GROMACS .gro file of N, CA, C and O in nm:
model
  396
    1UNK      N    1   3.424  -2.095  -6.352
    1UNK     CA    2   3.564  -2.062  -6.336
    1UNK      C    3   3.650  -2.180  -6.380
    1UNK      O    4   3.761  -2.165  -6.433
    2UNK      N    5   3.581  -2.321  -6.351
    2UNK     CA    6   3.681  -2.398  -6.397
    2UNK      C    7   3.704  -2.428  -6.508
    2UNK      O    8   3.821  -2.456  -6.536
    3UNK      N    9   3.611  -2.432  -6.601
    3UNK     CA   10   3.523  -2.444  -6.709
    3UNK      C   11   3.620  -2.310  -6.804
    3UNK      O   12   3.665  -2.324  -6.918
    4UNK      N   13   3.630  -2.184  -6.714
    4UNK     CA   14   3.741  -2.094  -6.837
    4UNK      C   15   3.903  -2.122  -6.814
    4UNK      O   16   3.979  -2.077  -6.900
    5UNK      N   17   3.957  -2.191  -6.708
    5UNK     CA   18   4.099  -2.196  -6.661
    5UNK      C   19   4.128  -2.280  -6.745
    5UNK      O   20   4.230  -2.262  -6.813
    6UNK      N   21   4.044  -2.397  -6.765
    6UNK     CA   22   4.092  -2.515  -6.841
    6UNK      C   23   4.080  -2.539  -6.972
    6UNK      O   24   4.116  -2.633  -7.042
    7UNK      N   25   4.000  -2.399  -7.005
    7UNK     CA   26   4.035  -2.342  -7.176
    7UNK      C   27   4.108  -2.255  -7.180
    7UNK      O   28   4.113  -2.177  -7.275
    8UNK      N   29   4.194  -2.247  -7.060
    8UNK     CA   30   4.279  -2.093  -7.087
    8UNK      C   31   4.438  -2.216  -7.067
    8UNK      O   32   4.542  -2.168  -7.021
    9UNK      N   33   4.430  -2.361  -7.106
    9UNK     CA   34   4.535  -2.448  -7.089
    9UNK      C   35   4.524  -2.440  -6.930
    9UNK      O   36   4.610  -2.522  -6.960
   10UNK      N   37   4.510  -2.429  -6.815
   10UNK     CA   38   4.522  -2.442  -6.710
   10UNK      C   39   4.502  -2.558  -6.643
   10UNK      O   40   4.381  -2.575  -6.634
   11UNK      N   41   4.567  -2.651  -6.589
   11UNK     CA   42   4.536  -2.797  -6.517
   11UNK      C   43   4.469  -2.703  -6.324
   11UNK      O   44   4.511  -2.634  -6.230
   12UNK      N   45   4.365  -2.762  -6.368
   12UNK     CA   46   4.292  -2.751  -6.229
   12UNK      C   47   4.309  -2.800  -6.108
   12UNK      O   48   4.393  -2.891  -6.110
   13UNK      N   49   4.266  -2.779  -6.005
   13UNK     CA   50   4.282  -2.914  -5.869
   13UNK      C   51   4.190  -2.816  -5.812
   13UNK      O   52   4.203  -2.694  -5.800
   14UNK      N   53   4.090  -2.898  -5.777
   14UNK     CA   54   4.001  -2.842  -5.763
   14UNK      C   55   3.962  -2.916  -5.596
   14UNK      O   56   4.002  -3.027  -5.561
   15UNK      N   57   3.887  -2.837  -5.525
   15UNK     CA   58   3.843  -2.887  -5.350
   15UNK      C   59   3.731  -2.836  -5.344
   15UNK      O   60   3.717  -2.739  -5.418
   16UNK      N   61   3.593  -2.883  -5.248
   16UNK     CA   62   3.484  -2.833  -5.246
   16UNK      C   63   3.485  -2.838  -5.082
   16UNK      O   64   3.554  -2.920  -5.022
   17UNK      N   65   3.413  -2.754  -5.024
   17UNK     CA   66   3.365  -2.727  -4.891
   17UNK      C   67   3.414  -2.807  -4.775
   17UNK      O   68   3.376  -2.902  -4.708
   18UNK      N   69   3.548  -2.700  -4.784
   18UNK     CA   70   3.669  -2.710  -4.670
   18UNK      C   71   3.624  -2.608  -4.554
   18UNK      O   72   3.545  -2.515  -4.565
   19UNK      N   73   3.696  -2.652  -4.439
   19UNK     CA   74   3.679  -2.610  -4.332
   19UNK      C   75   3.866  -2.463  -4.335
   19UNK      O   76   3.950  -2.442  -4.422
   20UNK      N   77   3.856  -2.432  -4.258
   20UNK     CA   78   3.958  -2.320  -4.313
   20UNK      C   79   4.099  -2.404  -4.280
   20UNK      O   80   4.202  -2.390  -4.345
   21UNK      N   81   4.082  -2.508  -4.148
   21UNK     CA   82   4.200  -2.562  -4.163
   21UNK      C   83   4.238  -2.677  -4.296
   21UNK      O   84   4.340  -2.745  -4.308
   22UNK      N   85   4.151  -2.673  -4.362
   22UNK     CA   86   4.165  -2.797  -4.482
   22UNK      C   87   4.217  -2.691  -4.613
   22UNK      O   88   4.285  -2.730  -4.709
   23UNK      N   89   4.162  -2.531  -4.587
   23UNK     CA   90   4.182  -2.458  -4.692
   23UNK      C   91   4.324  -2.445  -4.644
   23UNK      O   92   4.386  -2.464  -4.748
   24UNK      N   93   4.430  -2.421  -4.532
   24UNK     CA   94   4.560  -2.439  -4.520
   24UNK      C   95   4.649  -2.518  -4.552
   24UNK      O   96   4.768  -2.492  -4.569
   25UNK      N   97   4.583  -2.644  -4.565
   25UNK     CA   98   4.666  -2.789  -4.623
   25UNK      C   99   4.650  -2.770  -4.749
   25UNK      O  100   4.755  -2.756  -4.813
   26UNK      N  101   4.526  -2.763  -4.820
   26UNK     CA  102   4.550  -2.742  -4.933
   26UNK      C  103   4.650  -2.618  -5.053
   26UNK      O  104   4.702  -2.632  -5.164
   27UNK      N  105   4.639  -2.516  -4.969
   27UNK     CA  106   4.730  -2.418  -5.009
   27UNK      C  107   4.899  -2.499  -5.025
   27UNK      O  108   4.972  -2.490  -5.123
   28UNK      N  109   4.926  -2.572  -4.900
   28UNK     CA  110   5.048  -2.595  -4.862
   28UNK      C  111   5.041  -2.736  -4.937
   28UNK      O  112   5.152  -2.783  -4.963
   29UNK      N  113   4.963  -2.789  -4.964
   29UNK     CA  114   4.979  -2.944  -5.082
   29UNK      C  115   5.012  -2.838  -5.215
   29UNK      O  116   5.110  -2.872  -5.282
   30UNK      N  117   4.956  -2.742  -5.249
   30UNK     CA  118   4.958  -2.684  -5.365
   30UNK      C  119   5.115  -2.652  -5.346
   30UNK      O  120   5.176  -2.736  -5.412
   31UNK      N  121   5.190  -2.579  -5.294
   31UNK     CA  122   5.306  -2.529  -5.329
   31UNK      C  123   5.427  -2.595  -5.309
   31UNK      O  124   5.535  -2.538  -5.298
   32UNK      N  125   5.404  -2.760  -5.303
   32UNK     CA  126   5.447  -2.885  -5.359
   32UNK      C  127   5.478  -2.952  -5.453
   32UNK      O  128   5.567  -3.034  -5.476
   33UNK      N  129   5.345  -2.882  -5.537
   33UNK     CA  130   5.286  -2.957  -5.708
   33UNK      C  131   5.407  -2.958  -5.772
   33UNK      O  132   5.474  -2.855  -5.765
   34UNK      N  133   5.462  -3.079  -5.850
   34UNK     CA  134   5.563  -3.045  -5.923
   34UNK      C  135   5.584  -3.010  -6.042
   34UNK      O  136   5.686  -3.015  -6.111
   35UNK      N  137   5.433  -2.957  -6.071
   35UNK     CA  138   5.443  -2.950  -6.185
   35UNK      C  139   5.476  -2.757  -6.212
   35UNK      O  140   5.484  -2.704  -6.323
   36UNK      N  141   5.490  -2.687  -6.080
   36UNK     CA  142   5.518  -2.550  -6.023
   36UNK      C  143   5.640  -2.489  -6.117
   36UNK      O  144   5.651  -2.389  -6.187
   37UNK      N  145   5.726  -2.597  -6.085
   37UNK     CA  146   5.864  -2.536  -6.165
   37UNK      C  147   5.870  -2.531  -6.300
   37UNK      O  148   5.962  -2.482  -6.365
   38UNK      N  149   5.722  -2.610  -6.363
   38UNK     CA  150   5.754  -2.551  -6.540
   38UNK      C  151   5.637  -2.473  -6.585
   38UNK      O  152   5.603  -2.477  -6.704
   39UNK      N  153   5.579  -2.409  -6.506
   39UNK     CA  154   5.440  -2.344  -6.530
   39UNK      C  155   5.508  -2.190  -6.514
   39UNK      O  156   5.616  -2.147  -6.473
   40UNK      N  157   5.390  -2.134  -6.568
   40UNK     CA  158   5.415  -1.956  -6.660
   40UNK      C  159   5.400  -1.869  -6.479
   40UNK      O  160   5.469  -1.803  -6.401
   41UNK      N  161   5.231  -1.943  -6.494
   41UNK     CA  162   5.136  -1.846  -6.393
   41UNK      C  163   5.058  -1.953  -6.301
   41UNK      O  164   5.061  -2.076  -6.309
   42UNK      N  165   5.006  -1.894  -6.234
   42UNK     CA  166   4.941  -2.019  -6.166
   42UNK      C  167   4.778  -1.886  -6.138
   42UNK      O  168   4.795  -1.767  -6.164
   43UNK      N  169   4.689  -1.919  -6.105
   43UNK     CA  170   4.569  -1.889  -6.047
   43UNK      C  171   4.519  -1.951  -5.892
   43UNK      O  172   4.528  -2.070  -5.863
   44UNK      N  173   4.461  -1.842  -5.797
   44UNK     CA  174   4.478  -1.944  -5.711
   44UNK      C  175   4.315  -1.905  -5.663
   44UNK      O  176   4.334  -1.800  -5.602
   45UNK      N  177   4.179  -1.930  -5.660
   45UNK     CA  178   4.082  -1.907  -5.660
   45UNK      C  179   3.998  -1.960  -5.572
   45UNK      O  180   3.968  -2.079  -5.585
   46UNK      N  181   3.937  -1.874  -5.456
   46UNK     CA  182   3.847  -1.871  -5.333
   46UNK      C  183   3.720  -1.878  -5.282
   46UNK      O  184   3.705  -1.827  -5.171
   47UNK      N  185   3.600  -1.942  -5.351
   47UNK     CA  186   3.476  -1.910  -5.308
   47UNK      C  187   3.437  -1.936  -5.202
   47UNK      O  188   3.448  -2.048  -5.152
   48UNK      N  189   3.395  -1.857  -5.158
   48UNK     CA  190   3.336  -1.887  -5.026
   48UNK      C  191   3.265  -1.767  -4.949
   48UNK      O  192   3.251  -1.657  -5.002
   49UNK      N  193   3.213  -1.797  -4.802
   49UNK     CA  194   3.176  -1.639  -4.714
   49UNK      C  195   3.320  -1.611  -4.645
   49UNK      O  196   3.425  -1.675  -4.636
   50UNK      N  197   3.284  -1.506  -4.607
   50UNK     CA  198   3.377  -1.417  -4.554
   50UNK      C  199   3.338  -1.301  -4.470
   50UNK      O  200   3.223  -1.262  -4.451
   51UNK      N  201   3.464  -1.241  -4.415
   51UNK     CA  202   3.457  -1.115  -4.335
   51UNK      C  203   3.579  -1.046  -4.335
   51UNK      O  204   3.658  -1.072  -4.426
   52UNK      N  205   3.607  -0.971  -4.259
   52UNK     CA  206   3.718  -0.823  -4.311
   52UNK      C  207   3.847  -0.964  -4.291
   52UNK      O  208   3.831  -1.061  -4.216
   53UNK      N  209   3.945  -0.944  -4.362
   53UNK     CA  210   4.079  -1.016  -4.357
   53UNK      C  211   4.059  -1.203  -4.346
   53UNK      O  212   4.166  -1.264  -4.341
   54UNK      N  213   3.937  -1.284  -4.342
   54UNK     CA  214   3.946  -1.411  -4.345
   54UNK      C  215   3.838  -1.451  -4.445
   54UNK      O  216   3.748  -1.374  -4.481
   55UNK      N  217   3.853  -1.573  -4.486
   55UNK     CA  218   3.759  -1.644  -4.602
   55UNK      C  219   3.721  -1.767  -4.476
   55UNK      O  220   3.810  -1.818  -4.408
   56UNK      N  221   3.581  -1.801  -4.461
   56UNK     CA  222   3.508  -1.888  -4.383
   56UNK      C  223   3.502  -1.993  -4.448
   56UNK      O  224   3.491  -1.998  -4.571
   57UNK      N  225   3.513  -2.124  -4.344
   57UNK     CA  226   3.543  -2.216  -4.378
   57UNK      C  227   3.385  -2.270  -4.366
   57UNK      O  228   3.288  -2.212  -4.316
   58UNK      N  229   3.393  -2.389  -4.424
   58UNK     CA  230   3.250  -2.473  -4.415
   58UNK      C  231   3.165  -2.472  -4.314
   58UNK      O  232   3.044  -2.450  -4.328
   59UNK      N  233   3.240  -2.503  -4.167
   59UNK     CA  234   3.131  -2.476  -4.032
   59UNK      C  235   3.165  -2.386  -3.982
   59UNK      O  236   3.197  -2.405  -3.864
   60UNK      N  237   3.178  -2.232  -4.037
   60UNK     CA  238   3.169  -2.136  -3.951
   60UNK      C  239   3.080  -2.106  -3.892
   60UNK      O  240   2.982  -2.095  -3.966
   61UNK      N  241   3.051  -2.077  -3.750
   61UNK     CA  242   2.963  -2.001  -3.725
   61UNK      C  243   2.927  -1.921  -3.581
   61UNK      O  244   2.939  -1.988  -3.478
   62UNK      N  245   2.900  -1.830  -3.573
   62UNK     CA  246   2.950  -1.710  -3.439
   62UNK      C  247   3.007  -1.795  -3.320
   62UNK      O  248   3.103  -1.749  -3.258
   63UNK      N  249   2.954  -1.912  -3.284
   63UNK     CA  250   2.993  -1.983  -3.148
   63UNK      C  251   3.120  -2.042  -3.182
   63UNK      O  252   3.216  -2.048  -3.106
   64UNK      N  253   3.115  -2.095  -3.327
   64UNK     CA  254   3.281  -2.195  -3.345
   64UNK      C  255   3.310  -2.107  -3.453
   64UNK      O  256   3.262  -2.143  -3.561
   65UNK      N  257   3.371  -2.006  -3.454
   65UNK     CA  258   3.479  -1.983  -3.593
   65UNK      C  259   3.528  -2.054  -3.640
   65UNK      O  260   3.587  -2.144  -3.580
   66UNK      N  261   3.526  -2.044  -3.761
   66UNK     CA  262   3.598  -2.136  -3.879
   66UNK      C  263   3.688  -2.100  -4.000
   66UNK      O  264   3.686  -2.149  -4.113
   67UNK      N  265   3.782  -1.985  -3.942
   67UNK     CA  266   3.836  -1.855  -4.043
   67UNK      C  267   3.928  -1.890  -4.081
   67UNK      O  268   4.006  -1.931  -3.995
   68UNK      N  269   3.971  -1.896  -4.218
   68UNK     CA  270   4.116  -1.890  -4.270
   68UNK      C  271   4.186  -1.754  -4.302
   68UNK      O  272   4.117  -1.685  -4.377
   69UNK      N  273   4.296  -1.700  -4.268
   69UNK     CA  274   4.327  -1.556  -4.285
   69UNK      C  275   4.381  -1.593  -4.391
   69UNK      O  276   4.434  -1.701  -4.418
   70UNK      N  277   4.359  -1.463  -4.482
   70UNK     CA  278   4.399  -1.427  -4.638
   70UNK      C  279   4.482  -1.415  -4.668
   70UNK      O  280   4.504  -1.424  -4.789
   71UNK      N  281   4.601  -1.382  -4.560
   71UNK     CA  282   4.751  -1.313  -4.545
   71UNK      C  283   4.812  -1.478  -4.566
   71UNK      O  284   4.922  -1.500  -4.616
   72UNK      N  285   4.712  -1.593  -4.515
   72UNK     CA  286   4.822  -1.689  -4.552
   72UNK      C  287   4.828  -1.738  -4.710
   72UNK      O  288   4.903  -1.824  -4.758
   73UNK      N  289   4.757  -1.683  -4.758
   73UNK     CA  290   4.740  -1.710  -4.945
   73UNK      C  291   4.885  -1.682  -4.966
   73UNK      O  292   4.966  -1.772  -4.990
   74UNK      N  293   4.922  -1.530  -4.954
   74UNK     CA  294   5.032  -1.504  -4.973
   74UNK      C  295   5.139  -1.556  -4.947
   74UNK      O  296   5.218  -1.581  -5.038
   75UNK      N  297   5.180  -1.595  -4.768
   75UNK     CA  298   5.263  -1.663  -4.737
   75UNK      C  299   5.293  -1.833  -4.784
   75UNK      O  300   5.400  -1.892  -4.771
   76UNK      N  301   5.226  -1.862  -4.813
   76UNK     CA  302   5.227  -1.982  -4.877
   76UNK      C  303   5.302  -1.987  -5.021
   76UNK      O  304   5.365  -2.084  -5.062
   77UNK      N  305   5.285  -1.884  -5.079
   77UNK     CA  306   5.270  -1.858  -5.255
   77UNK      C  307   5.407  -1.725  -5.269
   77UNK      O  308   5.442  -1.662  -5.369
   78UNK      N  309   5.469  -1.719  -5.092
   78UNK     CA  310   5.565  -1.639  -5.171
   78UNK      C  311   5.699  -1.711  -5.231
   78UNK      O  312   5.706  -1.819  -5.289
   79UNK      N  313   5.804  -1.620  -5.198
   79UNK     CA  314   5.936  -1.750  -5.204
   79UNK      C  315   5.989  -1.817  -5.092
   79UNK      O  316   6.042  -1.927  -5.108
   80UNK      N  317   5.980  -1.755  -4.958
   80UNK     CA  318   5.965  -1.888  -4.892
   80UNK      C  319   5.927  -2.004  -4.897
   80UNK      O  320   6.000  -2.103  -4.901
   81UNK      N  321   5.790  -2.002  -4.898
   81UNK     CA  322   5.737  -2.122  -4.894
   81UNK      C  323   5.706  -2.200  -5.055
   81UNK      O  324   5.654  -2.308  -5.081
   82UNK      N  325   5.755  -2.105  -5.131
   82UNK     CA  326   5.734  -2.155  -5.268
   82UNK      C  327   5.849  -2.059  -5.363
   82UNK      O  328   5.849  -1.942  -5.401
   83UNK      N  329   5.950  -2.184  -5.380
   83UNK     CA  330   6.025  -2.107  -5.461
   83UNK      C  331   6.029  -2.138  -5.584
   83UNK      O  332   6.125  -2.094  -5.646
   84UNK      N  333   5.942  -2.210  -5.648
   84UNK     CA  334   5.927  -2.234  -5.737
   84UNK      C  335   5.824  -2.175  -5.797
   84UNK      O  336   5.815  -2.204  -5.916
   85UNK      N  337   5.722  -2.083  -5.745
   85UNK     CA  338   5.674  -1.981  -5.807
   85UNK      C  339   5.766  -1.829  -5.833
   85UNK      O  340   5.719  -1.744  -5.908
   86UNK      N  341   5.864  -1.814  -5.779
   86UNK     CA  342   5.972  -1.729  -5.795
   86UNK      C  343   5.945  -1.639  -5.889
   86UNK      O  344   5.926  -1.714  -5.985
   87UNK      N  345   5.931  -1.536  -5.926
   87UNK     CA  346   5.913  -1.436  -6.008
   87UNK      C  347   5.814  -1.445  -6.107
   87UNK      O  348   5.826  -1.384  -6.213
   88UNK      N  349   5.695  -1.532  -6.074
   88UNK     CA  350   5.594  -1.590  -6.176
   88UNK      C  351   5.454  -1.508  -6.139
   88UNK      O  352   5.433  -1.484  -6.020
   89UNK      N  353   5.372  -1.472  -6.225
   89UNK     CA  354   5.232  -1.426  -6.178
   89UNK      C  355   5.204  -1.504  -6.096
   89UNK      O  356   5.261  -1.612  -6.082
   90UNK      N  357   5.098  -1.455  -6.018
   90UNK     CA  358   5.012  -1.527  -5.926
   90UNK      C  359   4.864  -1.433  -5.941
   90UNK      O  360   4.850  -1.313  -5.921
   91UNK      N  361   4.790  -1.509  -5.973
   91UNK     CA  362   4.652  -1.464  -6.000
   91UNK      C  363   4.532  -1.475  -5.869
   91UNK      O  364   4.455  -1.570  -5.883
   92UNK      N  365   4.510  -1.389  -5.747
   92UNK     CA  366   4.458  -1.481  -5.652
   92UNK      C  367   4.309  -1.407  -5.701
   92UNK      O  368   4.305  -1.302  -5.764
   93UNK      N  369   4.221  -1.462  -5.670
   93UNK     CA  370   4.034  -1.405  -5.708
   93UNK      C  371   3.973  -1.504  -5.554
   93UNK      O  372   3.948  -1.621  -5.526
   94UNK      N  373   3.971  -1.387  -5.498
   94UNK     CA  374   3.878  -1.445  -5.395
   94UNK      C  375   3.730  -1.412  -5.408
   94UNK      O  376   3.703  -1.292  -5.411
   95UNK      N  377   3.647  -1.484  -5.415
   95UNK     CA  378   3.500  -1.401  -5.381
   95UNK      C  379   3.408  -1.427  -5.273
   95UNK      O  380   3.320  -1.512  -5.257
   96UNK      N  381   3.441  -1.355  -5.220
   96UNK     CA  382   3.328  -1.348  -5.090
   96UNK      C  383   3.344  -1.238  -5.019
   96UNK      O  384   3.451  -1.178  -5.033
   97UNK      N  385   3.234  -1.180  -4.920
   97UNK     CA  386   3.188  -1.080  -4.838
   97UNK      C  387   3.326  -1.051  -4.776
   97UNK      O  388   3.406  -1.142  -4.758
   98UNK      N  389   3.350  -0.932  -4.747
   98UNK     CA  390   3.441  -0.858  -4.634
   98UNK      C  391   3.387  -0.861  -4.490
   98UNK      O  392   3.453  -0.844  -4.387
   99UNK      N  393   3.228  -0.890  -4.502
   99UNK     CA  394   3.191  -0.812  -4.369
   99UNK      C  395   3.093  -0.722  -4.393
   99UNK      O  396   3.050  -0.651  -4.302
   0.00000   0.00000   0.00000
């Protein structure tokens, strides 16, 4: 994936095996970037496990949940919290299990 964004001109920022509260900061460092206000589209891309409505964070597991809800992709990336994506694609690709 990174490997086609960054032949598709795309500047990456890339994070590896976050816990779901690290996947929140990072969302919210992202809709900071200043480089937001001169860009087309942005991509915003998820691997990980999962279940119905959250993407699992690094130490999930039945005794300690470790869930990030999906609904905050959005809120992060709308115009509230990002107005500098303002009327711009947003590409989100999550992959992982529902459940």
């Amino acid at each position: 994936m990174e490997k086609l964004l960054r032949s598709l001109g795309y500047e990456v920022v890339k994070y590896n095996d976050l816990t779901a509260k690290r996947m929140n900061e990072a969302l919210h460092t992202f809709t900071e970037h200043p480089k937001l206000r001169d860009t087309d589209s942005v991509f915003v891309v998820i691997m990980s496990h999962g279940k119905r409505e959250f993407v699992l964070g690094v130490n999930h597991s039945e005794e300690n949940p470790d869930e990030f809800p999906v609904d905050n992709i959005y809120k992060y990336l709308g115009p509230q919290e990002c107005p500098a994506l303002m009327n711009k694609p947003k590409i989100i690709i999550i992959q992982a299990c529902r459940g």
